[in-house]
Amino acid sequence: MPILRLVLERIAYAFIVVTAVLVLNFILVRLAPGDPAEVIAGESGGITEEILAAIRRDYGLDLPIHEQLWIYLGNAIQGDLGYSFYFNSPVVELVVSRMGPTILLILAATVIALFIGTTLGVLASRNPEGLFSNFLTVASLIGYSAPAFWTGLMLIILFAFVVPIFPIAGLYDVTLSVGFFGRALDIAHHLVLPAFTLAIIYIAQYSRLARASMLEVLGSDYIRTARAKGVAERVVFFKHALRNAVLPIITITGLHFGNLLSGAVLVEAVFNWPGLGTLAFDSLLRRDYTTILALLFFSALMVIVANLATDFCYRLADPRIKGKRS
């Protein structure tokens, strides 16, 4: 299949999925208990029937749900996802302004988890019955079982109070007056604890997956053939085995992106990280429905883009499926 045709197919599928997400999220939020007009009126300082009627009319809440949906989809096509009554801002601007810190957090956690998890799993596969491999199995079970918020609190206690070397909240220190590189270092310093908190669960998963995948590949016929031909063990292990063993890890990384995004909500709440997770938490508490819908839409969009990127990375890593229909 030509690459252009593949790209167009993926874009068409993505458009269908995004449209379905918009429709389903809108219906579910509108069917949820509670009256948005009462929440808006409560934020304004008082509730009367006249105020409620005016709010419903201004926000289109007095229309049948199918008419509300049609108007919402029409506005969404034009890039208008509504206006936040609580934050007093267009939700697109609000979400876009918070998207950068969340993407930074997720990418940092993904890189940390991939590098550390894969490295540990590959090292453990060299001696699967050894002490290090058994220790890694136990540590992976603990890391996978620990809730993200508990891990975050433990890291805060350890590295902010017992050994105070990392900050515990915020994206950067607002009291510092530094240049670009100084600000980048300050952000990286603040990023360490949130990124590791989010990454620990996936370090455990990737290490176990890398270990199992390497053991399976090392037992393959072509590996035995390469060794029988006298190929150096280093070449067999890293060039032949490792390249094929990372393919399942690439696939799982794309599938885990949605879980990383949902896990970021808790991590951002613990570390007061100014991203989409904190925005989602505040919007849910205030029933800011337009902001919630926009967050759900952008989250779905980010997951779709991540899956598309994973698909192409998989094709680059495995030449056997280039040009094939998936």
PDB file of C-alpha atoms in Angstrom, residues 11-295:
ATOM      1  CA  ILE A  11      -6.831  10.436   8.715  1.00  0.00           C
ATOM      2  CA  ALA A  12     -10.281   9.276   7.597  1.00  0.00           C
ATOM      3  CA  TYR A  13     -10.494   6.791  10.476  1.00  0.00           C
ATOM      4  CA  ALA A  14      -9.323   9.492  12.887  1.00  0.00           C
ATOM      5  CA  PHE A  15     -12.041  11.879  11.673  1.00  0.00           C
ATOM      6  CA  ILE A  16     -14.730   9.236  12.220  1.00  0.00           C
ATOM      7  CA  VAL A  17     -13.439   8.459  15.716  1.00  0.00           C
ATOM      8  CA  VAL A  18     -13.219  12.143  16.685  1.00  0.00           C
ATOM      9  CA  THR A  19     -16.770  12.768  15.477  1.00  0.00           C
ATOM     10  CA  ALA A  20     -18.045   9.777  17.449  1.00  0.00           C
ATOM     11  CA  VAL A  21     -16.196  11.030  20.543  1.00  0.00           C
ATOM     12  CA  LEU A  22     -17.765  14.476  20.216  1.00  0.00           C
ATOM     13  CA  VAL A  23     -21.274  13.059  19.888  1.00  0.00           C
ATOM     14  CA  LEU A  24     -20.946  10.473  22.654  1.00  0.00           C
ATOM     15  CA  ASN A  25     -19.322  12.856  25.137  1.00  0.00           C
ATOM     16  CA  PHE A  26     -21.925  15.547  24.502  1.00  0.00           C
ATOM     17  CA  ILE A  27     -24.825  13.160  25.065  1.00  0.00           C
ATOM     18  CA  LEU A  28     -23.325  11.598  28.194  1.00  0.00           C
ATOM     19  CA  VAL A  29     -22.527  14.967  29.785  1.00  0.00           C
ATOM     20  CA  ARG A  30     -25.974  16.342  28.995  1.00  0.00           C
ATOM     21  CA  LEU A  31     -27.664  13.242  30.425  1.00  0.00           C
ATOM     22  CA  ALA A  32     -25.666  13.430  33.654  1.00  0.00           C
ATOM     23  CA  PRO A  33     -27.615  14.494  36.782  1.00  0.00           C
ATOM     24  CA  GLY A  34     -27.661  18.184  37.600  1.00  0.00           C
ATOM     25  CA  ASP A  35     -28.648  21.391  35.864  1.00  0.00           C
ATOM     26  CA  PRO A  36     -25.791  23.413  34.338  1.00  0.00           C
ATOM     27  CA  ALA A  37     -27.907  26.563  34.625  1.00  0.00           C
ATOM     28  CA  GLU A  38     -28.111  26.176  38.398  1.00  0.00           C
ATOM     29  CA  VAL A  39     -24.345  25.756  38.629  1.00  0.00           C
ATOM     30  CA  ILE A  40     -23.770  28.873  36.517  1.00  0.00           C
ATOM     31  CA  ALA A  41     -26.304  30.839  38.545  1.00  0.00           C
ATOM     32  CA  GLY A  42     -24.719  29.626  41.771  1.00  0.00           C
ATOM     33  CA  GLU A  43     -21.324  30.870  40.600  1.00  0.00           C
ATOM     34  CA  SER A  44     -22.968  34.225  39.842  1.00  0.00           C
ATOM     35  CA  GLY A  45     -24.201  34.575  43.422  1.00  0.00           C
ATOM     36  CA  GLY A  46     -27.911  33.784  43.380  1.00  0.00           C
ATOM     37  CA  ILE A  47     -30.679  31.653  41.857  1.00  0.00           C
ATOM     38  CA  THR A  48     -34.085  32.812  40.724  1.00  0.00           C
ATOM     39  CA  GLU A  49     -36.364  31.419  38.043  1.00  0.00           C
ATOM     40  CA  GLU A  50     -35.782  34.504  35.898  1.00  0.00           C
ATOM     41  CA  ILE A  51     -32.031  34.112  36.129  1.00  0.00           C
ATOM     42  CA  LEU A  52     -32.233  30.386  35.355  1.00  0.00           C
ATOM     43  CA  ALA A  53     -34.446  31.023  32.316  1.00  0.00           C
ATOM     44  CA  ALA A  54     -32.080  33.713  31.027  1.00  0.00           C
ATOM     45  CA  ILE A  55     -29.052  31.462  31.480  1.00  0.00           C
ATOM     46  CA  ARG A  56     -30.730  28.545  29.699  1.00  0.00           C
ATOM     47  CA  ARG A  57     -31.655  30.842  26.830  1.00  0.00           C
ATOM     48  CA  ASP A  58     -28.160  32.374  26.574  1.00  0.00           C
ATOM     49  CA  TYR A  59     -26.417  28.997  26.629  1.00  0.00           C
ATOM     50  CA  GLY A  60     -28.989  27.213  24.462  1.00  0.00           C
ATOM     51  CA  LEU A  61     -29.934  24.869  27.302  1.00  0.00           C
ATOM     52  CA  ASP A  62     -33.637  25.396  26.643  1.00  0.00           C
ATOM     53  CA  LEU A  63     -33.384  23.680  23.253  1.00  0.00           C
ATOM     54  CA  PRO A  64     -33.980  19.936  22.691  1.00  0.00           C
ATOM     55  CA  ILE A  65     -30.814  17.886  23.102  1.00  0.00           C
ATOM     56  CA  HIS A  66     -30.587  16.990  19.393  1.00  0.00           C
ATOM     57  CA  GLU A  67     -30.675  20.681  18.467  1.00  0.00           C
ATOM     58  CA  GLN A  68     -28.013  21.428  21.087  1.00  0.00           C
ATOM     59  CA  LEU A  69     -25.875  18.639  19.625  1.00  0.00           C
ATOM     60  CA  TRP A  70     -26.267  19.920  16.073  1.00  0.00           C
ATOM     61  CA  ILE A  71     -25.276  23.447  17.115  1.00  0.00           C
ATOM     62  CA  TYR A  72     -22.330  22.106  19.120  1.00  0.00           C
ATOM     63  CA  LEU A  73     -21.017  20.035  16.191  1.00  0.00           C
ATOM     64  CA  GLY A  74     -21.410  22.986  13.824  1.00  0.00           C
ATOM     65  CA  ASN A  75     -19.437  25.232  16.151  1.00  0.00           C
ATOM     66  CA  ALA A  76     -16.824  22.529  16.758  1.00  0.00           C
ATOM     67  CA  ILE A  77     -16.132  22.256  13.020  1.00  0.00           C
ATOM     68  CA  GLN A  78     -15.367  25.984  13.074  1.00  0.00           C
ATOM     69  CA  GLY A  79     -13.030  25.546  16.054  1.00  0.00           C
ATOM     70  CA  ASP A  80     -15.461  26.909  18.643  1.00  0.00           C
ATOM     71  CA  LEU A  81     -15.954  24.492  21.558  1.00  0.00           C
ATOM     72  CA  GLY A  82     -17.796  26.918  23.792  1.00  0.00           C
ATOM     73  CA  TYR A  83     -17.091  29.354  26.618  1.00  0.00           C
ATOM     74  CA  SER A  84     -16.121  28.502  30.181  1.00  0.00           C
ATOM     75  CA  PHE A  85     -18.420  30.218  32.654  1.00  0.00           C
ATOM     76  CA  TYR A  86     -16.090  29.494  35.594  1.00  0.00           C
ATOM     77  CA  PHE A  87     -12.742  30.475  34.028  1.00  0.00           C
ATOM     78  CA  ASN A  88     -14.403  33.222  31.954  1.00  0.00           C
ATOM     79  CA  SER A  89     -12.508  32.276  28.814  1.00  0.00           C
ATOM     80  CA  PRO A  90     -13.059  30.434  25.507  1.00  0.00           C
ATOM     81  CA  VAL A  91     -12.375  26.788  26.283  1.00  0.00           C
ATOM     82  CA  VAL A  92     -10.137  26.267  23.238  1.00  0.00           C
ATOM     83  CA  GLU A  93      -7.759  28.964  24.465  1.00  0.00           C
ATOM     84  CA  LEU A  94      -7.997  27.571  27.985  1.00  0.00           C
ATOM     85  CA  VAL A  95      -7.174  24.004  26.956  1.00  0.00           C
ATOM     86  CA  VAL A  96      -4.407  24.985  24.530  1.00  0.00           C
ATOM     87  CA  SER A  97      -2.735  27.084  27.239  1.00  0.00           C
ATOM     88  CA  ARG A  98      -2.684  24.052  29.572  1.00  0.00           C
ATOM     89  CA  MET A  99      -1.769  21.453  26.959  1.00  0.00           C
ATOM     90  CA  GLY A 100       1.958  22.188  26.880  1.00  0.00           C
ATOM     91  CA  PRO A 101       2.729  21.218  30.510  1.00  0.00           C
ATOM     92  CA  THR A 102       0.689  18.008  30.186  1.00  0.00           C
ATOM     93  CA  ILE A 103       2.408  16.967  26.946  1.00  0.00           C
ATOM     94  CA  LEU A 104       5.769  17.733  28.544  1.00  0.00           C
ATOM     95  CA  LEU A 105       4.888  15.598  31.575  1.00  0.00           C
ATOM     96  CA  ILE A 106       3.618  12.674  29.490  1.00  0.00           C
ATOM     97  CA  LEU A 107       6.557  12.696  27.067  1.00  0.00           C
ATOM     98  CA  ALA A 108       9.067  12.885  29.918  1.00  0.00           C
ATOM     99  CA  ALA A 109       7.351  10.002  31.732  1.00  0.00           C
ATOM    100  CA  THR A 110       7.240   7.951  28.521  1.00  0.00           C
ATOM    101  CA  VAL A 111      10.946   8.470  27.772  1.00  0.00           C
ATOM    102  CA  ILE A 112      11.908   7.629  31.355  1.00  0.00           C
ATOM    103  CA  ALA A 113       9.723   4.516  31.420  1.00  0.00           C
ATOM    104  CA  LEU A 114      10.904   3.295  28.008  1.00  0.00           C
ATOM    105  CA  PHE A 115      14.604   3.827  28.667  1.00  0.00           C
ATOM    106  CA  ILE A 116      14.747   2.499  32.228  1.00  0.00           C
ATOM    107  CA  GLY A 117      12.129  -0.248  31.794  1.00  0.00           C
ATOM    108  CA  THR A 118      13.558  -1.614  28.540  1.00  0.00           C
ATOM    109  CA  THR A 119      17.132  -1.467  29.837  1.00  0.00           C
ATOM    110  CA  LEU A 120      16.244  -3.327  33.033  1.00  0.00           C
ATOM    111  CA  GLY A 121      14.254  -5.955  31.129  1.00  0.00           C
ATOM    112  CA  VAL A 122      17.039  -6.551  28.610  1.00  0.00           C
ATOM    113  CA  LEU A 123      19.641  -6.886  31.364  1.00  0.00           C
ATOM    114  CA  ALA A 124      17.407  -9.310  33.270  1.00  0.00           C
ATOM    115  CA  SER A 125      16.954 -11.482  30.161  1.00  0.00           C
ATOM    116  CA  ARG A 126      20.684 -12.218  30.017  1.00  0.00           C
ATOM    117  CA  ASN A 127      20.363 -14.316  33.176  1.00  0.00           C
ATOM    118  CA  PRO A 128      16.627 -15.029  33.669  1.00  0.00           C
ATOM    119  CA  GLU A 129      17.161 -17.189  36.750  1.00  0.00           C
ATOM    120  CA  GLY A 130      19.638 -14.854  38.398  1.00  0.00           C
ATOM    121  CA  LEU A 131      19.285 -12.661  41.454  1.00  0.00           C
ATOM    122  CA  PHE A 132      18.827  -9.455  39.455  1.00  0.00           C
ATOM    123  CA  SER A 133      16.016 -10.952  37.365  1.00  0.00           C
ATOM    124  CA  ASN A 134      14.184 -12.186  40.459  1.00  0.00           C
ATOM    125  CA  PHE A 135      14.643  -8.841  42.191  1.00  0.00           C
ATOM    126  CA  LEU A 136      13.287  -7.065  39.108  1.00  0.00           C
ATOM    127  CA  THR A 137      10.198  -9.298  39.141  1.00  0.00           C
ATOM    128  CA  VAL A 138       9.397  -8.374  42.741  1.00  0.00           C
ATOM    129  CA  ALA A 139      10.164  -4.674  42.217  1.00  0.00           C
ATOM    130  CA  SER A 140       7.990  -4.594  39.081  1.00  0.00           C
ATOM    131  CA  LEU A 141       5.068  -6.090  40.984  1.00  0.00           C
ATOM    132  CA  ILE A 142       5.404  -3.455  43.710  1.00  0.00           C
ATOM    133  CA  GLY A 143       5.789  -0.609  41.225  1.00  0.00           C
ATOM    134  CA  TYR A 144       2.806  -1.712  39.180  1.00  0.00           C
ATOM    135  CA  SER A 145       0.577  -2.163  42.240  1.00  0.00           C
ATOM    136  CA  ALA A 146       1.328   1.182  43.913  1.00  0.00           C
ATOM    137  CA  PRO A 147      -1.280   3.913  43.148  1.00  0.00           C
ATOM    138  CA  ALA A 148       0.147   6.972  41.414  1.00  0.00           C
ATOM    139  CA  PHE A 149      -1.001   9.418  44.093  1.00  0.00           C
ATOM    140  CA  TRP A 150       0.603   7.282  46.855  1.00  0.00           C
ATOM    141  CA  THR A 151       3.855   7.062  44.899  1.00  0.00           C
ATOM    142  CA  GLY A 152       3.806  10.821  44.430  1.00  0.00           C
ATOM    143  CA  LEU A 153       3.278  11.464  48.121  1.00  0.00           C
ATOM    144  CA  MET A 154       6.107   9.088  49.046  1.00  0.00           C
ATOM    145  CA  LEU A 155       8.465  10.814  46.600  1.00  0.00           C
ATOM    146  CA  ILE A 156       7.479  14.203  48.024  1.00  0.00           C
ATOM    147  CA  ILE A 157       8.222  13.036  51.568  1.00  0.00           C
ATOM    148  CA  LEU A 158      11.543  11.485  50.544  1.00  0.00           C
ATOM    149  CA  PHE A 159      12.953  14.084  48.134  1.00  0.00           C
ATOM    150  CA  ALA A 160      11.324  17.271  49.407  1.00  0.00           C
ATOM    151  CA  PHE A 161      11.507  16.807  53.189  1.00  0.00           C
ATOM    152  CA  VAL A 162      13.882  13.976  54.136  1.00  0.00           C
ATOM    153  CA  VAL A 163      16.375  14.811  51.364  1.00  0.00           C
ATOM    154  CA  PRO A 164      15.172  18.222  50.092  1.00  0.00           C
ATOM    155  CA  ILE A 165      16.588  18.321  46.566  1.00  0.00           C
ATOM    156  CA  PHE A 166      13.453  18.702  44.399  1.00  0.00           C
ATOM    157  CA  PRO A 167      10.529  21.163  44.467  1.00  0.00           C
ATOM    158  CA  ILE A 168       7.090  19.726  45.190  1.00  0.00           C
ATOM    159  CA  ALA A 169       4.706  21.953  43.211  1.00  0.00           C
ATOM    160  CA  GLY A 170       4.344  24.136  40.159  1.00  0.00           C
ATOM    161  CA  LEU A 171       5.938  24.289  36.720  1.00  0.00           C
ATOM    162  CA  TYR A 172       8.727  26.692  37.676  1.00  0.00           C
ATOM    163  CA  ASP A 173       9.829  29.085  40.392  1.00  0.00           C
ATOM    164  CA  VAL A 174       8.081  32.409  39.736  1.00  0.00           C
ATOM    165  CA  THR A 175      10.525  34.256  42.004  1.00  0.00           C
ATOM    166  CA  LEU A 176      13.515  33.487  39.777  1.00  0.00           C
ATOM    167  CA  SER A 177      14.526  35.962  37.089  1.00  0.00           C
ATOM    168  CA  VAL A 178      16.573  33.918  34.614  1.00  0.00           C
ATOM    169  CA  GLY A 179      17.063  33.563  30.889  1.00  0.00           C
ATOM    170  CA  PHE A 180      15.801  30.858  28.542  1.00  0.00           C
ATOM    171  CA  PHE A 181      18.267  28.155  29.543  1.00  0.00           C
ATOM    172  CA  GLY A 182      17.919  28.979  33.223  1.00  0.00           C
ATOM    173  CA  ARG A 183      14.130  28.704  32.940  1.00  0.00           C
ATOM    174  CA  ALA A 184      14.436  25.413  31.042  1.00  0.00           C
ATOM    175  CA  LEU A 185      16.638  23.977  33.802  1.00  0.00           C
ATOM    176  CA  ASP A 186      14.187  25.212  36.435  1.00  0.00           C
ATOM    177  CA  ILE A 187      11.273  23.506  34.617  1.00  0.00           C
ATOM    178  CA  ALA A 188      13.307  20.292  34.302  1.00  0.00           C
ATOM    179  CA  HIS A 189      14.029  20.466  38.033  1.00  0.00           C
ATOM    180  CA  HIS A 190      10.306  20.785  38.804  1.00  0.00           C
ATOM    181  CA  LEU A 191       9.511  18.011  36.297  1.00  0.00           C
ATOM    182  CA  VAL A 192      11.587  15.277  37.936  1.00  0.00           C
ATOM    183  CA  LEU A 193       9.189  14.150  40.679  1.00  0.00           C
ATOM    184  CA  PRO A 194       5.929  14.310  38.634  1.00  0.00           C
ATOM    185  CA  ALA A 195       7.535  12.527  35.670  1.00  0.00           C
ATOM    186  CA  PHE A 196       8.985   9.731  37.789  1.00  0.00           C
ATOM    187  CA  THR A 197       5.696   9.358  39.673  1.00  0.00           C
ATOM    188  CA  LEU A 198       3.852   8.841  36.399  1.00  0.00           C
ATOM    189  CA  ALA A 199       6.618   6.677  34.916  1.00  0.00           C
ATOM    190  CA  ILE A 200       7.093   4.173  37.745  1.00  0.00           C
ATOM    191  CA  ILE A 201       4.027   2.097  36.843  1.00  0.00           C
ATOM    192  CA  TYR A 202       5.155   1.843  33.228  1.00  0.00           C
ATOM    193  CA  ILE A 203       8.777   1.152  34.119  1.00  0.00           C
ATOM    194  CA  ALA A 204       7.474  -1.972  35.830  1.00  0.00           C
ATOM    195  CA  GLN A 205       5.387  -2.984  32.801  1.00  0.00           C
ATOM    196  CA  TYR A 206       8.077  -2.288  30.192  1.00  0.00           C
ATOM    197  CA  SER A 207      10.748  -4.129  32.163  1.00  0.00           C
ATOM    198  CA  ARG A 208       8.583  -7.249  32.406  1.00  0.00           C
ATOM    199  CA  LEU A 209       7.577  -6.996  28.750  1.00  0.00           C
ATOM    200  CA  ALA A 210      11.161  -6.428  27.575  1.00  0.00           C
ATOM    201  CA  ARG A 211      12.391  -9.391  29.606  1.00  0.00           C
ATOM    202  CA  ALA A 212       9.697 -11.727  28.264  1.00  0.00           C
ATOM    203  CA  SER A 213      10.113 -10.499  24.690  1.00  0.00           C
ATOM    204  CA  MET A 214      13.900 -10.897  24.781  1.00  0.00           C
ATOM    205  CA  LEU A 215      13.641 -14.422  26.186  1.00  0.00           C
ATOM    206  CA  GLU A 216      11.196 -15.375  23.431  1.00  0.00           C
ATOM    207  CA  VAL A 217      13.402 -13.935  20.702  1.00  0.00           C
ATOM    208  CA  LEU A 218      16.578 -15.477  22.133  1.00  0.00           C
ATOM    209  CA  GLY A 219      14.922 -18.879  21.863  1.00  0.00           C
ATOM    210  CA  SER A 220      14.135 -18.433  18.149  1.00  0.00           C
ATOM    211  CA  ASP A 221      15.665 -20.556  15.417  1.00  0.00           C
ATOM    212  CA  TYR A 222      17.431 -17.674  13.668  1.00  0.00           C
ATOM    213  CA  ILE A 223      19.211 -16.755  16.918  1.00  0.00           C
ATOM    214  CA  ARG A 224      20.445 -20.342  17.290  1.00  0.00           C
ATOM    215  CA  THR A 225      21.545 -20.270  13.653  1.00  0.00           C
ATOM    216  CA  ALA A 226      23.481 -17.029  14.146  1.00  0.00           C
ATOM    217  CA  ARG A 227      25.241 -18.465  17.170  1.00  0.00           C
ATOM    218  CA  ALA A 228      26.021 -21.677  15.284  1.00  0.00           C
ATOM    219  CA  LYS A 229      27.668 -19.588  12.538  1.00  0.00           C
ATOM    220  CA  GLY A 230      29.986 -18.088  15.113  1.00  0.00           C
ATOM    221  CA  VAL A 231      28.462 -14.611  15.247  1.00  0.00           C
ATOM    222  CA  ALA A 232      29.684 -12.706  18.284  1.00  0.00           C
ATOM    223  CA  GLU A 233      27.307 -12.890  21.253  1.00  0.00           C
ATOM    224  CA  ARG A 234      27.228  -9.103  21.506  1.00  0.00           C
ATOM    225  CA  VAL A 235      26.053  -8.841  17.899  1.00  0.00           C
ATOM    226  CA  VAL A 236      23.487 -11.607  18.368  1.00  0.00           C
ATOM    227  CA  PHE A 237      22.097 -10.020  21.513  1.00  0.00           C
ATOM    228  CA  PHE A 238      21.942  -6.368  20.526  1.00  0.00           C
ATOM    229  CA  LYS A 239      21.657  -6.393  16.728  1.00  0.00           C
ATOM    230  CA  HIS A 240      19.478  -9.437  16.054  1.00  0.00           C
ATOM    231  CA  ALA A 241      17.536 -10.089  19.255  1.00  0.00           C
ATOM    232  CA  LEU A 242      16.996  -6.602  20.656  1.00  0.00           C
ATOM    233  CA  ARG A 243      15.710  -5.120  17.405  1.00  0.00           C
ATOM    234  CA  ASN A 244      12.930  -7.686  17.184  1.00  0.00           C
ATOM    235  CA  ALA A 245      12.221  -7.675  20.915  1.00  0.00           C
ATOM    236  CA  VAL A 246      11.384  -3.947  20.992  1.00  0.00           C
ATOM    237  CA  LEU A 247       8.486  -4.299  18.530  1.00  0.00           C
ATOM    238  CA  PRO A 248       5.908  -5.329  21.181  1.00  0.00           C
ATOM    239  CA  ILE A 249       7.163  -2.493  23.400  1.00  0.00           C
ATOM    240  CA  ILE A 250       6.506   0.046  20.623  1.00  0.00           C
ATOM    241  CA  THR A 251       2.961  -1.270  20.253  1.00  0.00           C
ATOM    242  CA  ILE A 252       2.259  -1.158  23.991  1.00  0.00           C
ATOM    243  CA  THR A 253       3.668   2.373  24.242  1.00  0.00           C
ATOM    244  CA  GLY A 254       1.006   3.687  21.878  1.00  0.00           C
ATOM    245  CA  LEU A 255      -1.749   1.822  23.697  1.00  0.00           C
ATOM    246  CA  HIS A 256      -0.532   3.192  27.039  1.00  0.00           C
ATOM    247  CA  PHE A 257      -0.770   6.824  25.950  1.00  0.00           C
ATOM    248  CA  GLY A 258      -4.412   7.060  26.995  1.00  0.00           C
ATOM    249  CA  ASN A 259      -3.574   5.576  30.389  1.00  0.00           C
ATOM    250  CA  LEU A 260      -0.737   8.079  30.781  1.00  0.00           C
ATOM    251  CA  LEU A 261      -3.137  10.901  30.024  1.00  0.00           C
ATOM    252  CA  SER A 262      -5.639   9.708  32.621  1.00  0.00           C
ATOM    253  CA  GLY A 263      -2.870   9.072  35.151  1.00  0.00           C
ATOM    254  CA  ALA A 264      -1.633  12.621  34.630  1.00  0.00           C
ATOM    255  CA  VAL A 265      -4.841  13.918  36.225  1.00  0.00           C
ATOM    256  CA  LEU A 266      -3.890  12.466  39.623  1.00  0.00           C
ATOM    257  CA  VAL A 267      -0.219  13.317  39.297  1.00  0.00           C
ATOM    258  CA  GLU A 268      -0.958  16.930  38.349  1.00  0.00           C
ATOM    259  CA  ALA A 269      -3.346  17.239  41.287  1.00  0.00           C
ATOM    260  CA  VAL A 270      -0.681  15.938  43.711  1.00  0.00           C
ATOM    261  CA  PHE A 271       2.084  18.223  42.400  1.00  0.00           C
ATOM    262  CA  ASN A 272      -0.127  21.191  41.437  1.00  0.00           C
ATOM    263  CA  TRP A 273       1.160  20.852  37.886  1.00  0.00           C
ATOM    264  CA  PRO A 274      -0.641  23.443  35.682  1.00  0.00           C
ATOM    265  CA  GLY A 275      -1.773  21.095  32.925  1.00  0.00           C
ATOM    266  CA  LEU A 276      -4.926  19.491  31.560  1.00  0.00           C
ATOM    267  CA  GLY A 277      -5.248  17.217  34.587  1.00  0.00           C
ATOM    268  CA  THR A 278      -5.523  20.111  37.025  1.00  0.00           C
ATOM    269  CA  LEU A 279      -7.926  21.862  34.664  1.00  0.00           C
ATOM    270  CA  ALA A 280     -10.063  18.708  34.423  1.00  0.00           C
ATOM    271  CA  PHE A 281     -10.110  18.347  38.207  1.00  0.00           C
ATOM    272  CA  ASP A 282     -11.226  21.954  38.721  1.00  0.00           C
ATOM    273  CA  SER A 283     -13.816  21.740  35.927  1.00  0.00           C
ATOM    274  CA  LEU A 284     -15.362  18.568  37.345  1.00  0.00           C
ATOM    275  CA  LEU A 285     -15.703  20.134  40.789  1.00  0.00           C
ATOM    276  CA  ARG A 286     -17.503  23.154  39.310  1.00  0.00           C
ATOM    277  CA  ARG A 287     -19.481  21.248  36.667  1.00  0.00           C
ATOM    278  CA  ASP A 288     -17.995  23.401  33.943  1.00  0.00           C
ATOM    279  CA  TYR A 289     -19.489  21.245  31.187  1.00  0.00           C
ATOM    280  CA  THR A 290     -18.107  23.111  28.182  1.00  0.00           C
ATOM    281  CA  THR A 291     -14.573  22.815  29.536  1.00  0.00           C
ATOM    282  CA  ILE A 292     -15.072  19.127  30.341  1.00  0.00           C
ATOM    283  CA  LEU A 293     -16.285  18.437  26.798  1.00  0.00           C
ATOM    284  CA  ALA A 294     -13.304  20.286  25.332  1.00  0.00           C
ATOM    285  CA  LEU A 295     -10.908  18.341  27.556  1.00  0.00           C
TER     286      LEU A 295
END
